[in-house]
Tab-separated table of C-alpha atoms in Angstrom:
chain	number	residue	atom	x	y	z
A	1399	MET	CA	53.163	99.625	36.910
A	1400	TRP	CA	55.213	96.927	35.137
A	1401	LYS	CA	54.306	95.017	38.523
A	1402	ARG	CA	50.498	95.443	37.460
A	1403	LEU	CA	50.936	94.336	33.767
A	1404	ILE	CA	52.769	91.330	34.826
A	1405	THR	CA	49.591	90.454	37.543
A	1406	TRP	CA	47.050	91.132	35.092
A	1407	LEU	CA	48.727	88.835	32.621
A	1408	ILE	CA	49.319	85.621	34.632
A	1409	PHE	CA	45.686	86.573	35.684
A	1410	ILE	CA	44.058	86.178	32.428
A	1411	ILE	CA	46.518	83.301	31.479
A	1412	ALA	CA	44.874	81.774	35.027
A	1413	VAL	CA	41.476	82.493	33.166
A	1414	LEU	CA	42.145	81.029	29.816
A	1415	ILE	CA	43.372	77.631	31.293
A	1416	LEU	CA	40.601	77.448	33.295
A	1417	ALA	CA	37.808	78.002	30.842
A	1418	ALA	CA	39.605	75.538	28.656
A	1419	ILE	CA	39.562	72.784	31.577
A	1420	MET	CA	35.547	73.418	32.178
A	1421	LEU	CA	35.001	73.186	28.233
A	1422	ASP	CA	37.122	70.127	28.061
A	1423	ARG	CA	35.051	68.481	31.451
A	1424	TRP	CA	32.030	69.664	29.619
A	1425	ILE	CA	32.505	67.819	26.512
A	1426	SER	CA	33.648	64.361	28.815
A	1427	TRP	CA	29.991	64.824	30.668
A	1428	LYS	CA	28.109	65.686	27.884
A	1429	THR	CA	28.969	63.052	26.020
A	1430	ASP	CA	29.951	60.188	28.466
A	1431	PRO	CA	26.529	58.510	28.355
A	1432	TYR	CA	27.246	57.625	24.357
A	1433	ILE	CA	30.387	55.817	25.581
A	1434	PHE	CA	30.598	52.103	26.280
A	1435	ASP	CA	33.668	50.672	27.840
A	1436	ASP	CA	32.448	47.501	27.605
A	1437	LEU	CA	31.645	45.234	24.684
A	1438	ARG	CA	29.103	43.335	26.301
A	1439	GLN	CA	27.130	46.597	27.099
A	1440	LEU	CA	26.777	48.100	23.543
A	1441	PRO	CA	24.314	48.241	21.740
A	1442	GLU	CA	23.907	46.757	18.468
A	1443	GLN	CA	24.148	48.712	14.794
A	1444	LYS	CA	24.600	48.244	11.152
A	1445	VAL	CA	27.397	50.224	10.526
A	1446	ALA	CA	30.323	51.522	12.956
A	1447	ILE	CA	32.756	54.023	11.601
A	1448	VAL	CA	37.036	53.219	12.538
A	1449	LEU	CA	38.614	56.511	13.492
A	1450	GLY	CA	42.035	56.560	11.218
A	1451	THR	CA	44.974	56.952	12.797
A	1452	SER	CA	48.984	55.900	11.060
A	1453	LYS	CA	49.777	52.942	12.057
A	1454	TYR	CA	53.735	53.388	12.274
A	1455	TYR	CA	55.058	56.458	13.981
A	1456	LYS	CA	57.469	58.993	11.823
A	1457	GLY	CA	60.257	57.224	13.900
A	1458	GLY	CA	59.305	53.438	12.503
A	1459	ALA	CA	57.463	52.497	15.911
A	1460	PHE	CA	54.687	50.823	15.822
A	1461	ASN	CA	51.112	52.927	16.685
A	1462	GLN	CA	49.254	51.130	19.871
A	1463	TYR	CA	46.576	53.653	19.394
A	1464	TYR	CA	46.192	52.272	15.805
A	1465	SER	CA	46.823	48.141	16.526
A	1466	TYR	CA	43.605	48.869	19.603
A	1467	ARG	CA	41.016	50.487	17.059
A	1468	ILE	CA	41.365	47.794	14.528
A	1469	GLN	CA	41.479	45.057	17.784
A	1470	GLY	CA	38.219	47.023	18.970
A	1471	ALA	CA	36.517	46.735	14.864
A	1472	ILE	CA	37.284	43.047	15.055
A	1473	ASN	CA	36.023	42.320	18.238
A	1474	ALA	CA	32.946	44.559	17.388
A	1475	TYR	CA	32.405	42.231	14.185
A	1476	ASN	CA	32.679	39.134	15.029
A	1477	SER	CA	30.416	39.202	18.350
A	1478	GLY	CA	28.074	40.763	16.257
A	1479	LYS	CA	27.122	43.983	17.340
A	1480	VAL	CA	28.270	45.661	13.678
A	1481	LYS	CA	27.168	44.729	10.623
A	1482	TYR	CA	29.778	46.690	8.753
A	1483	LEU	CA	32.554	48.406	9.112
A	1484	LEU	CA	33.247	52.015	7.896
A	1485	LEU	CA	37.242	52.778	7.935
A	1486	SER	CA	37.338	56.498	7.163
A	1487	GLY	CA	41.105	58.339	6.947
A	1488	ASP	CA	43.584	60.735	5.389
A	1489	ASN	CA	44.623	59.488	1.963
A	1490	ALA	CA	46.303	62.836	1.093
A	1491	GLN	CA	49.704	61.460	0.167
A	1492	GLN	CA	50.575	58.967	-2.335
A	1493	ASN	CA	52.750	56.954	0.253
A	1494	TYR	CA	50.087	57.409	3.433
A	1495	ASN	CA	46.482	55.609	2.703
A	1496	GLU	CA	44.777	55.230	6.756
A	1497	PRO	CA	41.776	53.196	5.189
A	1498	MET	CA	43.635	51.259	2.689
A	1499	THR	CA	45.844	50.221	5.271
A	1500	MET	CA	42.943	49.473	7.699
A	1501	LYS	CA	41.372	47.101	5.214
A	1502	LYS	CA	44.055	45.067	4.699
A	1503	ASP	CA	44.806	44.268	8.196
A	1504	LEU	CA	40.754	43.640	9.196
A	1505	ILE	CA	41.081	41.367	5.319
A	1506	LYS	CA	43.830	39.603	7.453
A	1507	ALA	CA	41.720	39.264	10.518
A	1508	GLY	CA	39.227	37.496	8.442
A	1509	ILE	CA	36.668	40.149	8.231
A	1510	PRO	CA	34.996	39.960	5.104
A	1511	ALA	CA	35.650	42.717	2.226
A	1512	SER	CA	32.171	42.988	1.124
A	1513	ASN	CA	31.729	44.180	4.262
A	1514	ILE	CA	34.364	46.773	4.623
A	1515	VAL	CA	33.512	50.303	3.454
A	1516	MET	CA	36.630	52.741	2.737
A	1517	ASP	CA	35.770	56.784	3.404
A	1518	PHE	CA	39.211	58.516	2.003
A	1519	ALA	CA	38.287	61.528	2.712
A	1520	GLY	CA	37.898	61.621	6.149
A	1521	PHE	CA	40.803	64.529	7.146
A	1522	ARG	CA	39.755	65.389	10.334
A	1523	THR	CA	37.282	63.978	12.906
A	1524	LEU	CA	34.604	66.385	12.047
A	1525	ASP	CA	35.505	65.409	8.380
A	1526	SER	CA	34.388	61.316	9.163
A	1527	ILE	CA	31.407	62.315	11.462
A	1528	VAL	CA	29.383	64.566	9.312
A	1529	ARG	CA	30.510	62.225	6.103
A	1530	THR	CA	29.096	58.873	7.358
A	1531	GLN	CA	25.468	61.197	7.706
A	1532	LYS	CA	25.778	63.764	4.752
A	1533	VAL	CA	28.179	61.097	2.423
A	1534	PHE	CA	26.989	57.099	3.219
A	1535	SER	CA	23.556	58.471	4.627
A	1536	THR	CA	23.710	57.138	7.988
A	1537	ASN	CA	22.408	58.840	11.075
A	1538	GLU	CA	22.414	56.203	13.582
A	1539	PHE	CA	26.349	54.401	14.163
A	1540	THR	CA	29.027	53.206	16.497
A	1541	ILE	CA	32.104	55.197	16.325
A	1542	ILE	CA	35.169	52.811	17.556
A	1543	THR	CA	38.594	54.928	18.645
A	1544	GLN	CA	39.884	55.614	22.253
A	1545	ARG	CA	37.926	57.194	24.855
A	1546	PHE	CA	39.563	60.741	24.686
A	1547	HIS	CA	38.529	60.503	21.064
A	1548	CYS	CA	35.290	59.289	21.143
A	1549	GLU	CA	33.984	62.199	23.765
A	1550	ARG	CA	35.054	64.884	20.841
A	1551	ALA	CA	33.790	62.618	17.760
A	1552	LEU	CA	30.049	62.257	19.829
A	1553	PHE	CA	30.525	65.864	20.962
A	1554	ILE	CA	30.788	66.478	17.028
A	1555	ALA	CA	27.542	63.975	16.286
A	1556	LEU	CA	25.096	65.607	18.822
A	1557	TYR	CA	25.507	68.489	17.513
A	1558	SER	CA	25.385	67.725	14.141
A	1559	GLY	CA	22.034	65.793	14.928
A	1560	ILE	CA	23.419	62.366	14.337
A	1561	GLU	CA	22.096	59.565	17.264
A	1562	ALA	CA	25.628	57.848	17.929
A	1563	GLN	CA	27.585	55.548	20.368
A	1564	CYS	CA	31.314	54.970	20.611
A	1565	TYR	CA	32.987	52.032	21.908
A	1566	ALA	CA	35.750	52.913	23.409
A	1567	VAL	CA	39.166	50.961	22.720
A	1568	PRO	CA	42.089	50.739	25.466
A	1569	SER	CA	44.704	53.487	25.563
A	1570	PRO	CA	47.975	53.318	25.918
A	1571	LYS	CA	49.565	53.731	29.310
A	1572	ASN	CA	51.720	57.033	28.328
A	1573	MET	CA	49.250	59.359	26.791
A	1574	MET	CA	49.802	62.612	28.714
A	1575	THR	CA	51.157	64.037	25.846
A	1576	ILE	CA	48.293	63.177	24.028
A	1577	ARG	CA	45.372	64.057	26.064
A	1578	PHE	CA	47.274	67.770	26.065
A	1579	ARG	CA	47.548	68.043	22.653
A	1580	GLU	CA	43.295	66.339	23.037
A	1581	VAL	CA	42.181	69.927	25.267
A	1582	LEU	CA	43.426	71.948	22.303
A	1583	ALA	CA	41.968	69.424	19.685
A	1584	ARG	CA	38.559	70.284	21.375
A	1585	LEU	CA	38.925	74.099	21.685
A	1586	GLY	CA	39.649	73.820	17.466
A	1587	ALA	CA	36.195	71.990	17.771
A	1588	LEU	CA	34.406	74.226	19.302
A	1589	ALA	CA	35.955	77.013	17.215
A	1590	ASP	CA	34.795	74.652	14.315
A	1591	LEU	CA	31.119	74.415	15.166
A	1592	TYR	CA	29.877	77.604	17.343
A	1593	ILE	CA	31.794	80.285	15.344
A	1594	LEU	CA	33.406	79.079	12.280
A	1595	LYS	CA	30.610	76.521	11.203
A	1596	ARG	CA	32.790	74.324	9.437
A	1597	GLU	CA	31.855	71.784	7.138
A	1598	PRO	CA	33.383	68.783	5.554
A	1599	ARG	CA	36.395	69.771	2.976
A	1600	TYR	CA	35.207	67.177	0.437
A	1601	LEU	CA	31.667	66.323	0.297
A	1602	GLY	CA	30.966	64.243	-2.861
A	1603	LYS	CA	28.518	62.401	-4.565
A	1604	PRO	CA	26.559	60.223	-1.813
A	1605	GLU	CA	27.160	56.312	-1.325
A	1606	THR	CA	25.383	53.550	0.431
A	1607	ILE	CA	26.602	51.211	3.075
A	1608	PRO	CA	26.801	48.086	1.675
A	1609	ALA	CA	28.079	48.810	-1.527
A	1610	GLN	CA	25.844	48.523	-4.500
A	1611	TYR	CA	27.189	46.464	-7.145
A	1612	THR	CA	24.891	44.968	-10.555
A	1613	ALA	CA	25.953	41.336	-11.006
A	1614	PRO	CA	25.558	40.063	-14.639
A	1615	THR	CA	23.010	37.990	-15.616
A	1616	GLY	CA	24.212	34.273	-16.516
A	1617	ILE	CA	26.510	34.019	-14.198
A	1618	GLN	CA	26.561	31.914	-11.139
A	1619	GLY	CA	27.788	32.090	-8.098
A	1620	TYR	CA	28.243	35.879	-8.105
A	1621	PRO	CA	30.533	38.043	-7.137
A	1622	ALA	CA	33.406	34.889	-7.551
A	1623	VAL	CA	33.423	35.355	-11.384
A	1624	SER	CA	35.590	32.409	-12.811
A	1625	PRO	CA	38.838	33.636	-15.648
A	1626	ALA	CA	36.629	30.976	-18.282
A	1627	GLU	CA	33.262	33.161	-17.839
A	1628	LEU	CA	35.287	36.361	-17.370
A	1629	GLN	CA	36.689	35.296	-21.135
A	1630	ALA	CA	33.230	34.672	-22.207
A	1631	LEU	CA	32.177	37.651	-21.079
A	1632	GLU	CA	35.355	40.067	-23.111
A	1633	SER	CA	34.190	37.581	-26.060
A	1634	ARG	CA	30.693	38.138	-26.035
A	1635	SER	CA	31.279	42.244	-25.599
A	1636	GLN	CA	33.660	42.420	-28.250
A	1637	ASN	CA	31.282	40.759	-31.042
A	1638	LYS	CA	28.668	43.403	-29.757
A	1639	ASP	CA	31.374	46.261	-30.083
A	1640	THR	CA	32.349	44.597	-33.815
A	1641	PRO	CA	30.013	46.315	-36.812
A	1642	SER	CA	28.403	43.662	-39.462
A	1643	ILE	CA	28.961	43.991	-42.955
A	1644	HIS	CA	26.582	43.325	-45.142
C-alpha cells in the first residue's frame, strides 16, 4: 500500500518536473528569433525598455546583472540602435527606486536626460511590457536585459500582440540559482497569462515618448532657462495675479 503510494507520488513529481522543463524550453524556442546577442545585428527601434533590477544586493555587493543592463543601454543608444530609453522598475519603497537609479547612471555616462523616460510602476516583467504598450503607446520596441529574462519578457509581449525584440546583454557566470528561479517565474507567467488573465497592477493616464513639454514664448534656448529669465517670468506672473485698484 505505502510502496504503491510512494511510487505514484514519485511518478507525479517526475511528470511535473518534466512538464516544467518542457514549458521552459518551449518559451525559449518560441522567442529565440527575436533575441539578438550581437548589437550590430539588432534592428533599429525608436524606444528601448531597460528592465530594472537592484544595483546592489542586500549584503551590499554590486549586482552585475544591473551593470550589464546599464552598459547594454549605453551601447544601444550610442550606436544609434535606439533613440529613447524607457527605464522600467520598482518604486514601491521610499529608499528603493530602480528607474531613478538607472537614470542617474545613464546621465553620468553621457545619455541626455531629454532622451530618458521613467516608468515607476514596473513592479513585474508583465507590468513593464504591457505598460509600454498601453501607457506609453509603443507597440514596437527593444527590450534590454539578460537572455533568460529576454525570453520571458518576449513571451509576454508576443502573447499581448506586441512587436518586440530583445538585445541580450551578458550574464554573470554563477547563475544556477537565478536560472532555477527563472523556471518558476516562467510557470508563474504562464499562469498569469492563460489562467489568471492578469493585467498590470497600475496603468494610469497615457504618456508619450518623448515626454511633451510646452515651451513658454519669448524665451531663447528653451528648456535651458537662465536665472534672469526665470525671475522675469515670475515677476510677470505675479503682476498678472495682482488685482488692479481703480
